[in-house]
Coordinates of C-alpha atoms in Angstrom, one line a residue:
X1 CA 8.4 53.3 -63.2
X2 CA 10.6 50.5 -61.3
X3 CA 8.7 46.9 -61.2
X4 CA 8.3 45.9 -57.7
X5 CA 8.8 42.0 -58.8
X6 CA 12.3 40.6 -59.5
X7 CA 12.8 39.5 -62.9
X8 CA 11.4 36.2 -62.1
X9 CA 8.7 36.7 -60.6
X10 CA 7.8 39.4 -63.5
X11 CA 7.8 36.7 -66.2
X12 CA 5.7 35.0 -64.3
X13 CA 2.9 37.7 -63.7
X14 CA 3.2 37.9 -67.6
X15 CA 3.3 34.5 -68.2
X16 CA -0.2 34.4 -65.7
X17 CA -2.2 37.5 -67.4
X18 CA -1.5 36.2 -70.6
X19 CA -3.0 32.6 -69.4
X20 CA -5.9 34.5 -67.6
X21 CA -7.2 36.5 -71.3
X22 CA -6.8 33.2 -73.0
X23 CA -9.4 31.2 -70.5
X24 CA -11.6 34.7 -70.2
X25 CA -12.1 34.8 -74.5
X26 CA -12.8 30.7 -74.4
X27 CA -15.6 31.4 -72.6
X28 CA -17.0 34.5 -74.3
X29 CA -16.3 32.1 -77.3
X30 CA -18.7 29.6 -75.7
X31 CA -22.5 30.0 -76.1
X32 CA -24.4 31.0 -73.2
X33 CA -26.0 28.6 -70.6
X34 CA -29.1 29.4 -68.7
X35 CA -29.1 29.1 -65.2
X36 CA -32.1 26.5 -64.9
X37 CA -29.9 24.3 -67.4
X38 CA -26.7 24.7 -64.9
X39 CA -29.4 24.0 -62.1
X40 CA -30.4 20.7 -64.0
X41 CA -26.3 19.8 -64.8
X42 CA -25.9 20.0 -61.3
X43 CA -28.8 17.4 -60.4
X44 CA -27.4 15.4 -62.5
X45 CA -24.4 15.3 -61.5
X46 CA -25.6 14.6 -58.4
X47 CA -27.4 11.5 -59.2
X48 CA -31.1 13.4 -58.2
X49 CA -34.1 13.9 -60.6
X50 CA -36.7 16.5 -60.3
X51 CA -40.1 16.4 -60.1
X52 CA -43.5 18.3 -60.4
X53 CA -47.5 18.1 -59.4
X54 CA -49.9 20.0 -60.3
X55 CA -53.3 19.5 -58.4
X56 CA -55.3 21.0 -61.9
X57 CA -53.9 18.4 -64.1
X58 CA -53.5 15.8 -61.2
X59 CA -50.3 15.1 -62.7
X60 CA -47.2 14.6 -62.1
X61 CA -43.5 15.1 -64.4
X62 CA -39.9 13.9 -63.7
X63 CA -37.0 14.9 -65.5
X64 CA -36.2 13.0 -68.8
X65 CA -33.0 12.0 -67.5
X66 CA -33.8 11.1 -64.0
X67 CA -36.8 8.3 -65.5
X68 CA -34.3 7.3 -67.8
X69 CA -32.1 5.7 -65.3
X70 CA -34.9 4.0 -64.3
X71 CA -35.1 2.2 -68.4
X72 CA -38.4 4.8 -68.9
X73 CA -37.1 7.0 -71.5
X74 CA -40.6 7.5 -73.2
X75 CA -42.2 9.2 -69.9
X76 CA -40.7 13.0 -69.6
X77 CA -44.0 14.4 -70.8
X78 CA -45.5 13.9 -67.2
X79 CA -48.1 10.9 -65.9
X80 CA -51.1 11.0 -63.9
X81 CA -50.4 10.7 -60.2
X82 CA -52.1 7.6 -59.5
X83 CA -50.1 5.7 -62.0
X84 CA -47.3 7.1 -60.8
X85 CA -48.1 5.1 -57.7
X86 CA -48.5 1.6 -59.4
X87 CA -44.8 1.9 -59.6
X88 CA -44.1 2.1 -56.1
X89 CA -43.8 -0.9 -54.0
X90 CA -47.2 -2.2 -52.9
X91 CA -45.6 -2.9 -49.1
X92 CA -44.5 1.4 -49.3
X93 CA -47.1 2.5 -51.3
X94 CA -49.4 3.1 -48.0
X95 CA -47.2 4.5 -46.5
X96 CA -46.1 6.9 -49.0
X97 CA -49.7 8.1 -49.0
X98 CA -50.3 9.2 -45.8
X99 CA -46.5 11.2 -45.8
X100 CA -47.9 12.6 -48.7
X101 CA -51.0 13.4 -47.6
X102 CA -49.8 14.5 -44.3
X103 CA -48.0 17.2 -45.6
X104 CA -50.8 18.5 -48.2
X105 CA -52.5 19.1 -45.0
X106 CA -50.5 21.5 -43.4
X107 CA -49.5 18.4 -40.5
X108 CA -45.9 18.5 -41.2
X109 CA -43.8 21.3 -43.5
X110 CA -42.6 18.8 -46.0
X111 CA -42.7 16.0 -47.8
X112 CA -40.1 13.0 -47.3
X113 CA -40.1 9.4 -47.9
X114 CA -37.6 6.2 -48.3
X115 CA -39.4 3.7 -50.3
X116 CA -38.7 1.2 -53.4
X117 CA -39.6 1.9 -57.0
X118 CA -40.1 -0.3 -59.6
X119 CA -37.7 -0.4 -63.0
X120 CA -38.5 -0.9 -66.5
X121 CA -36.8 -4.3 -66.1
X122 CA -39.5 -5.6 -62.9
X123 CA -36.8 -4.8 -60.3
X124 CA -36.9 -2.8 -57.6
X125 CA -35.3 0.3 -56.3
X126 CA -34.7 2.1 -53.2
X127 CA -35.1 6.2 -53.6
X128 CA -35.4 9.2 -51.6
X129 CA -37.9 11.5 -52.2
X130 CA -38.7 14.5 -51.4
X131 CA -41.2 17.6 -51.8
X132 CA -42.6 20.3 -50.7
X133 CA -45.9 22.5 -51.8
X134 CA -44.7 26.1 -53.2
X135 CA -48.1 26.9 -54.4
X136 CA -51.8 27.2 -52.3
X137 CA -55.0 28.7 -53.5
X138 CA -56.6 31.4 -50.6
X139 CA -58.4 28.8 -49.1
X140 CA -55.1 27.0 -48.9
X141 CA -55.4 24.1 -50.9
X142 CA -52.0 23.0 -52.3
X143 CA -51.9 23.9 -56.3
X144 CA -47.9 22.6 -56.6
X145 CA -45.4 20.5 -55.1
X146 CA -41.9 20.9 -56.5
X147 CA -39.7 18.2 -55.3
X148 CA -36.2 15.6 -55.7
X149 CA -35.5 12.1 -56.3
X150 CA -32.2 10.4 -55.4
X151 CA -31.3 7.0 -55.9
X152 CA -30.7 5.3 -52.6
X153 CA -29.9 1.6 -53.0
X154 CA -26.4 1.6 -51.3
X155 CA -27.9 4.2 -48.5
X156 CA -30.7 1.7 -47.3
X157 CA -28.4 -1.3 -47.6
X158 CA -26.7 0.6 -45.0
X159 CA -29.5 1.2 -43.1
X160 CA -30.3 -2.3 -43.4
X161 CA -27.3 -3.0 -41.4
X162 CA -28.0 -0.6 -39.1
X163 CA -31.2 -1.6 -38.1
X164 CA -30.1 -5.3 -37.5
X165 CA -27.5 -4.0 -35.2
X166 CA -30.3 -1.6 -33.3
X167 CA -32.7 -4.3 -33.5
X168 CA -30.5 -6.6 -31.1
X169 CA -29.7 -4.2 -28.9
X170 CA -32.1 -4.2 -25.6
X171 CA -33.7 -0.6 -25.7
X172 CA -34.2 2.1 -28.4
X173 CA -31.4 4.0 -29.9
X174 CA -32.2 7.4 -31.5
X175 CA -32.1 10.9 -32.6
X176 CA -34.1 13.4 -30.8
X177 CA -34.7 16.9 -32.2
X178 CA -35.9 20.2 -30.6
X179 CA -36.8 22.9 -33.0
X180 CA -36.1 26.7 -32.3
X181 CA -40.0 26.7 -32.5
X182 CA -40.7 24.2 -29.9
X183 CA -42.1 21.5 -32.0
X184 CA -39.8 18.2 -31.4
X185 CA -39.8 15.3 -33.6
X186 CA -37.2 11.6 -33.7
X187 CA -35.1 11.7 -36.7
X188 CA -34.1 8.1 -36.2
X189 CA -35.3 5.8 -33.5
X190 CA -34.7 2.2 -33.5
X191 CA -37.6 -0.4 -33.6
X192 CA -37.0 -0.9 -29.6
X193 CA -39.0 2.2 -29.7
X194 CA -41.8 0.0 -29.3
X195 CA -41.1 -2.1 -26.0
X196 CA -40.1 1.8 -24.4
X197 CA -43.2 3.6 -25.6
X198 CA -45.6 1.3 -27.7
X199 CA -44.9 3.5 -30.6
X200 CA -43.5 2.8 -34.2
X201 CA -40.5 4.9 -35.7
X202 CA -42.9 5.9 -38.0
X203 CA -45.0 7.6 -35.8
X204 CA -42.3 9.3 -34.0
X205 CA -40.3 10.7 -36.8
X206 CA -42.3 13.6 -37.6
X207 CA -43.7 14.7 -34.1
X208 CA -42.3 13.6 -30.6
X209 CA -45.6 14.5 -28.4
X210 CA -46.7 10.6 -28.3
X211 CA -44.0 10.0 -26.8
X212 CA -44.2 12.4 -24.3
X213 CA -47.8 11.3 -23.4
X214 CA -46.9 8.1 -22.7
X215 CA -44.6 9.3 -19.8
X216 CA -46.3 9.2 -16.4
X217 CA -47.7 12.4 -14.8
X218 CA -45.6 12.7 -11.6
X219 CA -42.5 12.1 -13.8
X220 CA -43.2 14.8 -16.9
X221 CA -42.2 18.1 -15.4
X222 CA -39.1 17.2 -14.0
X223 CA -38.2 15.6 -17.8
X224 CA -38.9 18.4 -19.6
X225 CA -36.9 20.9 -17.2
X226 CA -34.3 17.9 -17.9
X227 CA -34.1 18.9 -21.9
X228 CA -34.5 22.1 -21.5
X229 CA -31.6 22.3 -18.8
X230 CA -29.5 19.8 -21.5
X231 CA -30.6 22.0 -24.0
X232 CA -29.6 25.5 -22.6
X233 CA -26.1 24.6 -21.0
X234 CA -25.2 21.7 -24.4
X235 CA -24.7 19.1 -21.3
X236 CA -25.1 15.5 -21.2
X237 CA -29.3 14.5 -20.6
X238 CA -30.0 11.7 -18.2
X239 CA -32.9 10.8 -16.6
X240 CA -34.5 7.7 -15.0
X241 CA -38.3 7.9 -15.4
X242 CA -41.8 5.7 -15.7
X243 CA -43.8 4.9 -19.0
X244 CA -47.4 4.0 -19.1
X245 CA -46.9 1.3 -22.3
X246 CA -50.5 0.9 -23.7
X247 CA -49.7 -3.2 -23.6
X248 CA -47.1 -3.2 -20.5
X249 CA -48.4 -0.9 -18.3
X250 CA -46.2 0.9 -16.0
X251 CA -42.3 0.4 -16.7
X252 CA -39.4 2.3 -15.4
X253 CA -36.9 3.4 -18.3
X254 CA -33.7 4.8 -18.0
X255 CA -31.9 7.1 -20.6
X256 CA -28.6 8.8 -21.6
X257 CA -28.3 11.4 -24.9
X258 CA -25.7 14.0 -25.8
X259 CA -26.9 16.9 -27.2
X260 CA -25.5 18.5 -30.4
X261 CA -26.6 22.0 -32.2
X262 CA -27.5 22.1 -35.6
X263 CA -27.0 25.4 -38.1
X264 CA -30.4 25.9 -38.1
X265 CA -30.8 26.6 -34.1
X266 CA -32.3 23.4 -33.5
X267 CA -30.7 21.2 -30.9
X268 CA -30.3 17.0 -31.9
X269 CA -29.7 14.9 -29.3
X270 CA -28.1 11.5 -30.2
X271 CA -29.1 8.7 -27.2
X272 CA -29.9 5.3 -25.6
X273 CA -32.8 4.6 -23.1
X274 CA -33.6 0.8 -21.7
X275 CA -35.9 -0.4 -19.5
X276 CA -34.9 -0.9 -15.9
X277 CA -37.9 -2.1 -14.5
X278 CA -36.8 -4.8 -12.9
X279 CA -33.6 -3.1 -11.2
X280 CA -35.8 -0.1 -9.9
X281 CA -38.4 -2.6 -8.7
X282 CA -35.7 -4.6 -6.6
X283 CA -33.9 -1.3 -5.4
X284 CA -37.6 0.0 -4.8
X285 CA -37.7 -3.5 -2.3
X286 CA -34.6 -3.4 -1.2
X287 CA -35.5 0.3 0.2
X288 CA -38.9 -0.6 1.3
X289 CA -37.0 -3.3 3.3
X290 CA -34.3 -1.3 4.9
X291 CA -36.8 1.2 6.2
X292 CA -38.8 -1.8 7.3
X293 CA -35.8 -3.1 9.5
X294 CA -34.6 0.1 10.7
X295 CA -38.0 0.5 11.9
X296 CA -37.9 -2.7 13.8
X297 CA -34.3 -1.9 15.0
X298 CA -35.3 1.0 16.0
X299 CA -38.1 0.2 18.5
X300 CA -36.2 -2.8 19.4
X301 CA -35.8 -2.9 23.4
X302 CA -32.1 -4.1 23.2
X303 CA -29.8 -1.1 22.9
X304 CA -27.6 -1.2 19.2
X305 CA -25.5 0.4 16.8
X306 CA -24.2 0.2 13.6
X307 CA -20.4 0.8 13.3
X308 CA -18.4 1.1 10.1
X309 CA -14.9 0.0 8.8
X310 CA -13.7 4.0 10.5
X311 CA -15.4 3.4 14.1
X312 CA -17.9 5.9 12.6
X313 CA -21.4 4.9 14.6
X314 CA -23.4 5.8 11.6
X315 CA -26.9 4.0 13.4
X316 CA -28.3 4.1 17.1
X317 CA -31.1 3.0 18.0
X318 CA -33.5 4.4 20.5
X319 CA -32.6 2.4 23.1
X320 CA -29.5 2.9 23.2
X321 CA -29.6 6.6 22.6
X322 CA -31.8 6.6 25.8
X323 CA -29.4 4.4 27.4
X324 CA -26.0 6.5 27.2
X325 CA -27.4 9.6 27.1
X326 CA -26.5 11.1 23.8
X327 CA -28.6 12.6 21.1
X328 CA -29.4 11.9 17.8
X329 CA -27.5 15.0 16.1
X330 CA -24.3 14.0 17.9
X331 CA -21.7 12.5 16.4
X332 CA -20.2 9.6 18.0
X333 CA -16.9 7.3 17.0
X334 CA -15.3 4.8 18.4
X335 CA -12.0 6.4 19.7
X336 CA -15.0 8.9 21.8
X337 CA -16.6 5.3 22.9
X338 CA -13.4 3.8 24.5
X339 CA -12.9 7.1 26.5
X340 CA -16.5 8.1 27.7
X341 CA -17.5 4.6 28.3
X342 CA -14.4 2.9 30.2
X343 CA -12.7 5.8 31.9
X344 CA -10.0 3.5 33.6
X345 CA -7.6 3.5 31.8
X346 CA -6.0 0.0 32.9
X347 CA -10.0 -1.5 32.3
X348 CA -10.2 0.3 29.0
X349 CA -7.2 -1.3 27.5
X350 CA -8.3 -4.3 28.9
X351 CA -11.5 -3.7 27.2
X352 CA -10.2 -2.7 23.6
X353 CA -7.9 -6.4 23.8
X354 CA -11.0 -8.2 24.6
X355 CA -13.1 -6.8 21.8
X356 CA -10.6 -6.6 19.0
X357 CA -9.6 -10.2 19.9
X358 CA -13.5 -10.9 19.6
X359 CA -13.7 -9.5 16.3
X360 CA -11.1 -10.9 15.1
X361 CA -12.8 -14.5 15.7
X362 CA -15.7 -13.5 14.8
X363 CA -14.3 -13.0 11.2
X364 CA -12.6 -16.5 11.3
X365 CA -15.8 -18.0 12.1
X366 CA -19.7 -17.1 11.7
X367 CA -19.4 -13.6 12.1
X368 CA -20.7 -13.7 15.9
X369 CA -19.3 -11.7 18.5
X370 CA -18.8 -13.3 21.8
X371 CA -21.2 -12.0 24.2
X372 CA -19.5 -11.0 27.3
X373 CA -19.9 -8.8 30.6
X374 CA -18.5 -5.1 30.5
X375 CA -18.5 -2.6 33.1
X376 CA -19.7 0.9 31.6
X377 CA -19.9 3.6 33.3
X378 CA -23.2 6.0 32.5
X379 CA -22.8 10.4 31.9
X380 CA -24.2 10.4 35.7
X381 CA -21.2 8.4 36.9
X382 CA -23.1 5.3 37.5
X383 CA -21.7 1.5 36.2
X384 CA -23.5 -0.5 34.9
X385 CA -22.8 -4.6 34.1
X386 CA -23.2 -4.6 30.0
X387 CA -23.4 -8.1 28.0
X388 CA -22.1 -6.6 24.9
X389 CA -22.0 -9.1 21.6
X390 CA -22.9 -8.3 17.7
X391 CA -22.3 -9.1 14.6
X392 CA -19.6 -8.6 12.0
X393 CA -20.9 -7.5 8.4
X394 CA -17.3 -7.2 6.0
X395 CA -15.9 -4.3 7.6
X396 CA -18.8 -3.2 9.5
X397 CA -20.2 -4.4 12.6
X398 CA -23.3 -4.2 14.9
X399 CA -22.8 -4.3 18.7
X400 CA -25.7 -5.1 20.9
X401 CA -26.1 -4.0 24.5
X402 CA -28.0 -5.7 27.2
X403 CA -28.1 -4.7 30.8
X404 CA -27.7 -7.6 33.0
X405 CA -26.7 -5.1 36.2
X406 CA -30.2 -6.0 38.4
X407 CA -30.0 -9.6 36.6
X408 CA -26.5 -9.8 38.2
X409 CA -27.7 -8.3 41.4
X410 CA -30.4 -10.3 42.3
X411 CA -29.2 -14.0 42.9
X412 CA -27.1 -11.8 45.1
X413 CA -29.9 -10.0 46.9
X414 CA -31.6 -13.7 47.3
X415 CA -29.1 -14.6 48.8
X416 CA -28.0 -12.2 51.4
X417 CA -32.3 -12.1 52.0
X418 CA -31.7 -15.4 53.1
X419 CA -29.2 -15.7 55.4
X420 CA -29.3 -12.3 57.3
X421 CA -31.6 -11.3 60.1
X422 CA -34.0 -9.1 58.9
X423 CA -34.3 -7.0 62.1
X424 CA -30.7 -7.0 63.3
X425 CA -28.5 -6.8 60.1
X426 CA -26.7 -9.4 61.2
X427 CA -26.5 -13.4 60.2
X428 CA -29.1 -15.5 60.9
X429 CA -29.4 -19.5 62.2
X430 CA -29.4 -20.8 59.1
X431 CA -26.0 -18.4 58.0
X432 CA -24.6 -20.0 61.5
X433 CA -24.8 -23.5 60.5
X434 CA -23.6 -23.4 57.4
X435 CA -20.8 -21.3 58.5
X436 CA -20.0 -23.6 61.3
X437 CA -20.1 -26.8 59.4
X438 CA -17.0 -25.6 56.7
X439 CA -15.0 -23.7 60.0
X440 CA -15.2 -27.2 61.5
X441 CA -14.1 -28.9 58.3
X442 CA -11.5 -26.1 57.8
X443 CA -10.0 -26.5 61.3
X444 CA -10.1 -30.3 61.1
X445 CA -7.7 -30.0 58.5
X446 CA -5.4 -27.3 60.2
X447 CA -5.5 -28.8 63.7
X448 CA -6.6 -25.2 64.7
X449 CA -8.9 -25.0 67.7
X450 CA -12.6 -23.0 67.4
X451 CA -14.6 -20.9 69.4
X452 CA -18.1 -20.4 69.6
X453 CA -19.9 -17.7 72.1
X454 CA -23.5 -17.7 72.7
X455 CA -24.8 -14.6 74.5
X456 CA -28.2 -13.4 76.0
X457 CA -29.7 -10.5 76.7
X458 CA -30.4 -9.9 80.9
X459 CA -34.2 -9.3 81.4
X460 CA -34.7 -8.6 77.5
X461 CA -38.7 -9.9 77.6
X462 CA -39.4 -7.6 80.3
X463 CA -37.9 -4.4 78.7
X464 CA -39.3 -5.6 75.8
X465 CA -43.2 -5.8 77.4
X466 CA -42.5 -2.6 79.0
X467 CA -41.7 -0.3 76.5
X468 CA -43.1 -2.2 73.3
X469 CA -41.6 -4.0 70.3
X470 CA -40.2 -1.1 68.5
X471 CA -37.9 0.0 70.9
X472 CA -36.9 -4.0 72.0
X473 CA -35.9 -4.4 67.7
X474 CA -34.0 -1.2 68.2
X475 CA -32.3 -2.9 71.7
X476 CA -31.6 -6.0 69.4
X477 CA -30.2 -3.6 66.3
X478 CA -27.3 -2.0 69.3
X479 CA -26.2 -5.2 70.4
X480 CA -25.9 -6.4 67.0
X481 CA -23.8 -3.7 65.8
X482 CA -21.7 -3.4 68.7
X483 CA -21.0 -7.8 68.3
X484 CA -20.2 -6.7 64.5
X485 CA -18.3 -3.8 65.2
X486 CA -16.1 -6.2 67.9
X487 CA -15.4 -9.1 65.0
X488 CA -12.0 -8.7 63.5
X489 CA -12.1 -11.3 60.9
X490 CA -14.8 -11.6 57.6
X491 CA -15.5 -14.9 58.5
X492 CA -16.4 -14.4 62.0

């Protein structure tokens, strides 16, 4: 039969099976171990001690070698429980008691506490401990707990650390954890739990529903779908929500977590949540406020808009809306403003200088836009005389528009009232002499001669008693024209 090694490699498979038999008859050679001794090797090794209650007996044994690191070599036969607990710190003891009993209860599925214990020497320790009961009676009484020790000095002093550094940070850092069950607890939560919630770590580290109860009604529903949601999809969890703090009262918190699965289904979320009362109150103001003003700008009688750093008119109000004809839905900028509005295009350009020059000092200055007269002309073709002013807000501005046509037009309309004839049309006495007073100062200067023609009316009273007052204004109304037809210059 040919070896498939090379020669090498062939002394070495020899060298190794001979190696291998040598290692497999030292340990036939060695007595056997049991497996609870190999069990016990391994706690050792691992620095943790074992421990055993027995609810007949009352109490309670450690392994020889886990007591004797704390100097009390003479205790492996076992000690009642209650003077098992004059060793414990009296500041943890308490609390040690109630985890305990907690769990003999049914309240929570085991047993877990970090507390100080005293050794032979007067000092103190810090341990974990843990149990669990493995033994009930039918009506479910617990009969035993089986549990570990570990020796956890150099873990609190880091813990120690940590909690100074949580402690001064404003808010509540944690570790939130949702069971494949549905039951929820905080692993770790930092002692800003209490300014958040008005709970203690303690409190929270076994079941999370006191938390939950402390968030407002209106705001629950929408937090849970929020886990659940971070939950399902392994996404980041954020949420801004209110707390009814028992001391407090009603406080707006915001939080962020990022969620993390654990091998037993479970899903841990690791996360930070402060209170942002007072930023949601102001942004609650500062809301209330703007809604306030629009209101008011709104049902303001001077048309307005609000125009931003693209010429986008992202606010009309009603007025002006009502005033230019165009509809709420419609989208307006201010390239469509130039066109619709100033359809000359020598007065539009004219238009656009004026009002980019106007900006442009209003940014120098106090932000004020010169008010000035514009003619705009309406959708139905009408102008109108605009005063047209605002303000500049960065790189927005508002422009305000007031309609000054009849205001324009009535000085004017005074006027003419008073110097025409009402019944002929045509200038009255009072139009003559003021007329004839600057022609005479006008020709004065020029050497140029006047002319002035008075001119009656043949037998006007009797055609006027004859066939009424009616037709002698209309007799009046065709000389008049016919004398204002016949003028050839404006200022005759």
């Amino acid at each position: 039969m040919t070896d498939k090694y090379p020669p090498n490699a062939h002394g070495s498979r020899r060298r190794g099976l001979r190696v291998s038999k040598h290692y497999q008859a030292r340990l036939q050679a060695q007595p056997p171990v049991s497996s609870r001794r190999r069990w016990l090797d391994a706690l050792d090794a691992t620095r943790q001690g074992i421990w055993e209650y027995d609810s007949l007996s009352q109490c309670v044994v450690h392994s020889p070698r886990w007591l004797a690191s704390l100097g009390y070599a003479d205790a492996s036969t076992g000690m009642p429980l209650e003077d098992w607990f004059t060793r414990i710190h009296p500041d943890d003891a308490p609390r040690v008691r109630v985890e305990m009993r907690r769990h003999l209860s049914g309240e929570i599925p085991f047993y877990e506490s970090l507390h100080r214990i005293r050794h032979q020497n007067g000092r103190y320790q810090w341990i974990q401990d843990r149990g669990k009961v493995v033994a009930r009676t039918a009506d479910g009484r617990p009969l035993r707990i089986i549990g570990t020790k570990m020796e956890a000095s150099e873990r609190q002093r880091f813990q120690e650390k940590l909690d100074r550094l949580a402690d001064n940070v404003p808010g509540m850092l944690y570790q939130y954890q949702l069971n494949a069950d549905g039951s929820s607890r905080f692993p770790y939560v930092s002692s800003g739990v209490q300014a958040i919630y008005g709970l203690t770590p303690e409190q929270l580290q076994h079941d999370a529903l006191q938390a939950f109860a402390r968030i407002h009604p209106e705001d629950y529903k929408p937090g849970m779908q929020g886990i659940r949601g971070s939950a399902r999809t392994r996404g980041l969890w954020q949420a801004e929500y209110r707390v009814q703090h028992p001391e407090r009262g009603e406080r707006w918190v915001s939080g962020t977590a990022k969620p993390q699965t654990l091998d037993d289904g479970a899903v841990l979320w690791h996360g930070y949540i402060h209170d942002v009362t007072q930023d949601k109150q102001r942004t609650l103001k500062l809301q209330q406020t703007e809604h306030l003003l629009r209101q008011l700008m709104n049902e303001m009688p001077m048309a307005l808009c609000l125009v931003d750093e693209h010429g986008n008119f992202y606010f009309r109000n009603r007025r002006f809306e009502q005033l230019f004809a165009i509809p709420p839905h419609e989208v307006m900028s201010l390239a469509r403003w130039w066109q619709q509005e100033y359809p000359d295009p020598d007065y539009r350009q004219q238009v656009i200088d004026t009002w980019t020059a106007d900006l442009a000092y209003a940014h120098a200055h106090d932000g004020q836009i010169p008010q000035r007269d514009y003619q705009v002309t309406l959708p139905d073709g009408s102008q109108r005389t605009m005063a047209i002013g605002g303000l500049v807000c960065g790189n927005h501005f508002m422009a305000t528009f007031e309609d000054r046509t009849e205001q324009i037009q009535h000085p004017a309309l005074l006027q003419e009232m008073a110097s025409v004839d009402g019944v002929t049309g045509i200038a009255n006495r009072r139009h003559f002499d003021e007329s004839l007073h600057i022609e005479w100062r006008r020709c004065l200067r020029s050497g140029q001669p006047i002319s002035m023609l008075m001119i009656d009316i043949d037998h006007f009273k009797a055609y006027n008693d004859h066939y009424g007052h009616l037709l002698g204004d209309e007799c009046l109304q065709a000389v008049a024209t016919t004398l204002r037809d016949g003028l050839g210059r404006a200022q005759d």
